[in-house]
Amino acid sequence: MSTPEATSAVTAPLASTPPRPSTALLTDKYELTMLEAALGDGAADRRCVFEVFTRRLPAGRRYGVLAGTGRLLEAIEDFRFGPAELEWLANERVVDDRTLEFLAGYRFSGSITGYAEGEVFFPQSPVLVVEGTFAEAVLLETVALSVLNHDSAVASAASRMTSAAVDRPCLEMGSRRAHEESAVAAARAAAVSGFAGTSNLEAGRRYGIPTIGTAAHAFTLLHDDEEAAFAAQVAAAGPGTTLLVDTYDVRAGVERAVAVAGPGLGAVRLDSGDLGVLAQEVRAQLDSLGAHDTRIVVTSDLDEYAIAALAAAPVDSYGVGTSVVTGSGAPTCGMVYKLVAREGRTGQMEPVAKTSRAKAGTGGRKAAARRLGPDGRAVEEVLVTGTDEQVSAWVSQDEALRALQVPLVVDGAVDARWTGPEGLRRAARRHRASRDELPRGARRLSADEAAVPTVTLHLAG
Amino acid sequence: MSTPEATSAVTAPLASTPPRPSTALLTDKYELTMLEAALGDGAADRRCVFEVFTRRLPAGRRYGVLAGTGRLLEAIEDFRFGPAELEWLANERVVDDRTLEFLAGYRFSGSITGYAEGEVFFPQSPVLVVEGTFAEAVLLETVALSVLNHDSAVASAASRMTSAAVDRPCLEMGSRRAHEESAVAAARAAAVSGFAGTSNLEAGRRYGIPTIGTAAHAFTLLHDDEEAAFAAQVAAAGPGTTLLVDTYDVRAGVERAVAVAGPGLGAVRLDSGDLGVLAQEVRAQLDSLGAHDTRIVVTSDLDEYAIAALAAAPVDSYGVGTSVVTGSGAPTCGMVYKLVAREGRTGQMEPVAKTSRAKAGTGGRKAAARRLGPDGRAVEEVLVTGTDEQVSAWVSQDEALRALQVPLVVDGAVDARWTGPEGLRRAARRHRASRDELPRGARRLSADEAAVPTVTLHLAG
């Protein structure tokens, strides 16, 4: 079998980014009350394996895109209970003194493996596997799910958009339609799936994503007339800027734009109306004015379907807002964080699962690999349970399997290759390669089943 | 006319909450490039009025709920460009030196009025009105929309849930299905609309919302059997705790729960299966075991429709996750931040609006009032443009009008009554009163038009 991507470690400093606050209280209360009870009866020390997976994809989706892993690793590094957090927990009597003492020294010391960020996933894919004592692993449930569910929802939608856009750049402009911090994460998740830039400055600062944007209708309306507005913008930004031409009348706006900036005008932006028709008209007008290299940027409630519908229009790039930051109809993934194995009273690891009818699970730690056909395209997602020796023997005997899980945290130490700007670049590369490996037809936008089936093999225990 | 709520100022300290970071880069790049160009031609100093409103409600919704105002006011206080932000902007050459100098001294010094947080709104309702120079007001666009669009989407969904739940408490448990910071804001927005508690600890710390939660399936699976898990939980939390009874077999789980905790068991939680049927069975079983006061909490993908369908079931409270934090099908509001008036070359304020066909606007600052019928219920949303004198004369002559806009920021000073835990309590009170004022039938869940029409009156200019 082939081995997962492994290049030399890059420790990318987060230049001029302020220190990150503690993430420890971005947590459901029950993680702490479970800890308290488990410290009480000694079960807190039992070794555990938790897996993160989703039971199904959003209706009609053929694949999901894992995103957020880099952010999650940073959140785990910042998951510390400082004096302010402990004081509040004590004042509110959330947990007892023994638990507070445990929290004061808390530092995740276990190990985490998972799909590389950017990898596509399917139902049941174990995208994250957390191993440690119950005490240290249970505390990470909420923050792990928050990060992965949000970021993967955005990346999964974004991948459909960049796929529909083919070679034209997609630009993320949705900050205003998302919580101010999730907007930063959404810009990052869109970049995982191939978006070329973002309007969000903080996303530029934190992750090195190119930032884009020039002016809104307010800038034109601020001025006594459109010409004055265009002149001010060109004076500040040069003729290579993008002028927004649909405040009053598009045809007059384009004429003024070229008159002010000259035929070297960088681009015009259309933010309303029937974009396909308008783009045709504006392209013809620009060409007639000699502005052959002036590009056309379209924005205004675009989603993957609108992008696909504009494939034949003379559009140079797509600015996408609401639909990408809200996951285009699927604003969260249904990922869950489930205990699948734990040390029993004999000291042996034992598989466990909820067994009542609804939401029943499959116990045991799962190794994951993607089976590739002769054309290099994915055929199935294979999950295997068994002893470590059985699993590695089974996987290594089969050249058609690509192993999907990589080490992310080893004995509490986060692998810095997956975090910061370098982690994002790696994730974007992984996504391109992973998406290219999907079966033919899997990138169509029409509703269908998961692109490949997930099969689970239980090797004799 | 009646006057908006006005009680004495309460300066609630955010006890043991760490200092908040700068919000200045949670911003679209074009706000800064517009500023740069406007500083270049002098238009930056023009006095401006920006309004925040939505063109339409999500399909089928009858009203929206404004939320986030208190958070926004805090974000505006924190909207400062410190050395780290300025350094990054300079290194990336986002704007020129003159603009950097302006940003270094930036502090919003204008005024903001708006609907009181918690108020219901309709299409075109001017929920926020920002007045100041173009330079100072344009910079707040992105963060204002991010906060209000997210929080109002959650509060609008949450209001339908608490309405459907009637007197039974709704508890917010959706952190894991939202970005980790938007989860905190979502808990707050749900509380605006009457949710009684949240699982999110940080929301408890920041806003004083009661926190809830006891244990997950993992806690039961951690133990060698269900009885051991229940015993550990009761030992830690006392018999008044909530035991999760559906890990293996619900009937056996309930029997064990009462056997371990006694008939004084606080509650059982059902997190899967047909909740209506299960609740009936569990209630009968609890009663037969003498546990008449043991409550039944249901969770598992509840939304407003599921809550309504459980109205006749013996359920004591609803734990709501995904659907509330994602706005139950409408994860963002379509609020926009539009320039409606600005100083012209003569120094007079002039109404402005985009005039090309799509997304055309209505120029001029709008005063807003709700017309109430003889039964005290809303009849219409009235927006009025004209001079200040005309508007106040018009509004004050009519006893049936309730003015909707209150001062939030006066000459740069934030009114602390709207922020922090006290601001949240006020918002929740305002929401109850505002929702009670809706026309009969407006709280039905079925799809329909906005509950009242919005009319705009233009008084002679």
mmCIF file with all atom_site columns, N, CA and C in Angstrom, chain A residues 66-71 115-119 151 188-189 192 406 408 418 423-424 426-428 430-431:
data_model
loop_
_atom_site.group_PDB
_atom_site.id
_atom_site.type_symbol
_atom_site.label_atom_id
_atom_site.label_alt_id
_atom_site.label_comp_id
_atom_site.label_asym_id
_atom_site.label_entity_id
_atom_site.label_seq_id
_atom_site.pdbx_PDB_ins_code
_atom_site.Cartn_x
_atom_site.Cartn_y
_atom_site.Cartn_z
_atom_site.occupancy
_atom_site.B_iso_or_equiv
_atom_site.pdbx_formal_charge
_atom_site.auth_seq_id
_atom_site.auth_comp_id
_atom_site.auth_asym_id
_atom_site.auth_atom_id
_atom_site.pdbx_PDB_model_num
ATOM 1  N N  . LEU A 1 66  ? -13.082 16.879 4.814  1.00 0.00 ? 66  LEU A N  1
ATOM 2  C CA . LEU A 1 66  ? -12.646 17.125 6.189  1.00 0.00 ? 66  LEU A CA 1
ATOM 3  C C  . LEU A 1 66  ? -11.862 18.428 6.255  1.00 0.00 ? 66  LEU A C  1
ATOM 4  N N  . ALA A 1 67  ? -12.304 19.325 7.122  1.00 0.00 ? 67  ALA A N  1
ATOM 5  C CA . ALA A 1 67  ? -11.548 20.564 7.351  1.00 0.00 ? 67  ALA A CA 1
ATOM 6  C C  . ALA A 1 67  ? -11.642 20.930 8.822  1.00 0.00 ? 67  ALA A C  1
ATOM 7  N N  . GLY A 1 68  ? -10.655 21.668 9.259  1.00 0.00 ? 68  GLY A N  1
ATOM 8  C CA . GLY A 1 68  ? -10.619 22.129 10.645 1.00 0.00 ? 68  GLY A CA 1
ATOM 9  C C  . GLY A 1 68  ? -9.557  21.446 11.483 1.00 0.00 ? 68  GLY A C  1
ATOM 10 N N  . THR A 1 69  ? -8.945  20.399 10.940 1.00 0.00 ? 69  THR A N  1
ATOM 11 C CA . THR A 1 69  ? -7.979  19.652 11.742 1.00 0.00 ? 69  THR A CA 1
ATOM 12 C C  . THR A 1 69  ? -6.872  20.559 12.287 1.00 0.00 ? 69  THR A C  1
ATOM 13 N N  . GLY A 1 70  ? -6.348  21.428 11.438 1.00 0.00 ? 70  GLY A N  1
ATOM 14 C CA . GLY A 1 70  ? -5.279  22.336 11.885 1.00 0.00 ? 70  GLY A CA 1
ATOM 15 C C  . GLY A 1 70  ? -5.759  23.253 12.993 1.00 0.00 ? 70  GLY A C  1
ATOM 16 N N  . ARG A 1 71  ? -6.955  23.788 12.824 1.00 0.00 ? 71  ARG A N  1
ATOM 17 C CA . ARG A 1 71  ? -7.512  24.646 13.877 1.00 0.00 ? 71  ARG A CA 1
ATOM 18 C C  . ARG A 1 71  ? -7.741  23.863 15.154 1.00 0.00 ? 71  ARG A C  1
ATOM 19 N N  . TYR A 1 115 ? -7.778  11.468 9.426  1.00 0.00 ? 115 TYR A N  1
ATOM 20 C CA . TYR A 1 115 ? -7.624  11.735 8.004  1.00 0.00 ? 115 TYR A CA 1
ATOM 21 C C  . TYR A 1 115 ? -6.840  13.043 7.878  1.00 0.00 ? 115 TYR A C  1
ATOM 22 N N  . ALA A 1 116 ? -5.994  13.137 6.882  1.00 0.00 ? 116 ALA A N  1
ATOM 23 C CA . ALA A 1 116 ? -5.291  14.398 6.645  1.00 0.00 ? 116 ALA A CA 1
ATOM 24 C C  . ALA A 1 116 ? -6.331  15.456 6.304  1.00 0.00 ? 116 ALA A C  1
ATOM 25 N N  . GLU A 1 117 ? -6.125  16.681 6.801  1.00 0.00 ? 117 GLU A N  1
ATOM 26 C CA . GLU A 1 117 ? -7.089  17.738 6.499  1.00 0.00 ? 117 GLU A CA 1
ATOM 27 C C  . GLU A 1 117 ? -7.165  17.941 4.982  1.00 0.00 ? 117 GLU A C  1
ATOM 28 N N  . GLY A 1 118 ? -8.381  18.080 4.488  1.00 0.00 ? 118 GLY A N  1
ATOM 29 C CA . GLY A 1 118 ? -8.602  18.234 3.052  1.00 0.00 ? 118 GLY A CA 1
ATOM 30 C C  . GLY A 1 118 ? -9.065  16.947 2.387  1.00 0.00 ? 118 GLY A C  1
ATOM 31 N N  . GLU A 1 119 ? -8.843  15.821 3.060  1.00 0.00 ? 119 GLU A N  1
ATOM 32 C CA . GLU A 1 119 ? -9.260  14.517 2.530  1.00 0.00 ? 119 GLU A CA 1
ATOM 33 C C  . GLU A 1 119 ? -10.781 14.470 2.389  1.00 0.00 ? 119 GLU A C  1
ATOM 34 N N  . ASP A 1 151 ? -16.157 23.542 10.138 1.00 0.00 ? 151 ASP A N  1
ATOM 35 C CA . ASP A 1 151 ? -15.218 23.747 9.041  1.00 0.00 ? 151 ASP A CA 1
ATOM 36 C C  . ASP A 1 151 ? -15.458 22.750 7.904  1.00 0.00 ? 151 ASP A C  1
ATOM 37 N N  . ARG A 1 188 ? -10.945 30.069 5.917  1.00 0.00 ? 188 ARG A N  1
ATOM 38 C CA . ARG A 1 188 ? -9.902  29.046 5.910  1.00 0.00 ? 188 ARG A CA 1
ATOM 39 C C  . ARG A 1 188 ? -10.412 27.741 5.296  1.00 0.00 ? 188 ARG A C  1
ATOM 40 N N  . ALA A 1 189 ? -11.623 27.332 5.681  1.00 0.00 ? 189 ALA A N  1
ATOM 41 C CA . ALA A 1 189 ? -12.182 26.078 5.171  1.00 0.00 ? 189 ALA A CA 1
ATOM 42 C C  . ALA A 1 189 ? -12.415 26.171 3.662  1.00 0.00 ? 189 ALA A C  1
ATOM 43 N N  . VAL A 1 192 ? -9.229  25.559 1.964  1.00 0.00 ? 192 VAL A N  1
ATOM 44 C CA . VAL A 1 192 ? -8.907  24.129 1.903  1.00 0.00 ? 192 VAL A CA 1
ATOM 45 C C  . VAL A 1 192 ? -9.468  23.532 0.613  1.00 0.00 ? 192 VAL A C  1
ATOM 46 N N  . VAL A 1 406 ? -3.337  9.551  9.543  1.00 0.00 ? 406 VAL A N  1
ATOM 47 C CA . VAL A 1 406 ? -1.969  10.039 9.789  1.00 0.00 ? 406 VAL A CA 1
ATOM 48 C C  . VAL A 1 406 ? -1.862  10.461 11.254 1.00 0.00 ? 406 VAL A C  1
ATOM 49 N N  . LEU A 1 408 ? -1.402  12.885 14.242 1.00 0.00 ? 408 LEU A N  1
ATOM 50 C CA . LEU A 1 408 ? -1.591  14.329 14.418 1.00 0.00 ? 408 LEU A CA 1
ATOM 51 C C  . LEU A 1 408 ? -1.018  14.789 15.757 1.00 0.00 ? 408 LEU A C  1
ATOM 52 N N  . TRP A 1 418 ? 0.717   20.331 10.608 1.00 0.00 ? 418 TRP A N  1
ATOM 53 C CA . TRP A 1 418 ? -0.706  20.423 10.260 1.00 0.00 ? 418 TRP A CA 1
ATOM 54 C C  . TRP A 1 418 ? -1.334  21.742 10.681 1.00 0.00 ? 418 TRP A C  1
ATOM 55 N N  . GLY A 1 423 ? -0.054  24.321 7.462  1.00 0.00 ? 423 GLY A N  1
ATOM 56 C CA . GLY A 1 423 ? -1.084  23.284 7.547  1.00 0.00 ? 423 GLY A CA 1
ATOM 57 C C  . GLY A 1 423 ? -2.189  23.514 6.526  1.00 0.00 ? 423 GLY A C  1
ATOM 58 N N  . LEU A 1 424 ? -2.569  24.782 6.346  1.00 0.00 ? 424 LEU A N  1
ATOM 59 C CA . LEU A 1 424 ? -3.606  25.097 5.361  1.00 0.00 ? 424 LEU A CA 1
ATOM 60 C C  . LEU A 1 424 ? -3.136  24.768 3.951  1.00 0.00 ? 424 LEU A C  1
ATOM 61 N N  . ARG A 1 426 ? -0.964  22.555 3.048  1.00 0.00 ? 426 ARG A N  1
ATOM 62 C CA . ARG A 1 426 ? -0.962  21.089 2.909  1.00 0.00 ? 426 ARG A CA 1
ATOM 63 C C  . ARG A 1 426 ? -2.375  20.567 2.716  1.00 0.00 ? 426 ARG A C  1
ATOM 64 N N  . ALA A 1 427 ? -3.319  21.140 3.465  1.00 0.00 ? 427 ALA A N  1
ATOM 65 C CA . ALA A 1 427 ? -4.704  20.674 3.367  1.00 0.00 ? 427 ALA A CA 1
ATOM 66 C C  . ALA A 1 427 ? -5.270  20.941 1.970  1.00 0.00 ? 427 ALA A C  1
ATOM 67 N N  . ALA A 1 428 ? -4.953  22.094 1.409  1.00 0.00 ? 428 ALA A N  1
ATOM 68 C CA . ALA A 1 428 ? -5.454  22.409 0.064  1.00 0.00 ? 428 ALA A CA 1
ATOM 69 C C  . ALA A 1 428 ? -4.868  21.443 -0.969 1.00 0.00 ? 428 ALA A C  1
ATOM 70 N N  . ARG A 1 430 ? -3.834  18.377 -0.346 1.00 0.00 ? 430 ARG A N  1
ATOM 71 C CA . ARG A 1 430 ? -4.453  17.067 -0.105 1.00 0.00 ? 430 ARG A CA 1
ATOM 72 C C  . ARG A 1 430 ? -5.857  17.027 -0.708 1.00 0.00 ? 430 ARG A C  1
ATOM 73 N N  . HIS A 1 431 ? -6.598  18.144 -0.570 1.00 0.00 ? 431 HIS A N  1
ATOM 74 C CA . HIS A 1 431 ? -7.953  18.137 -1.110 1.00 0.00 ? 431 HIS A CA 1
ATOM 75 C C  . HIS A 1 431 ? -7.941  17.977 -2.625 1.00 0.00 ? 431 HIS A C  1
#
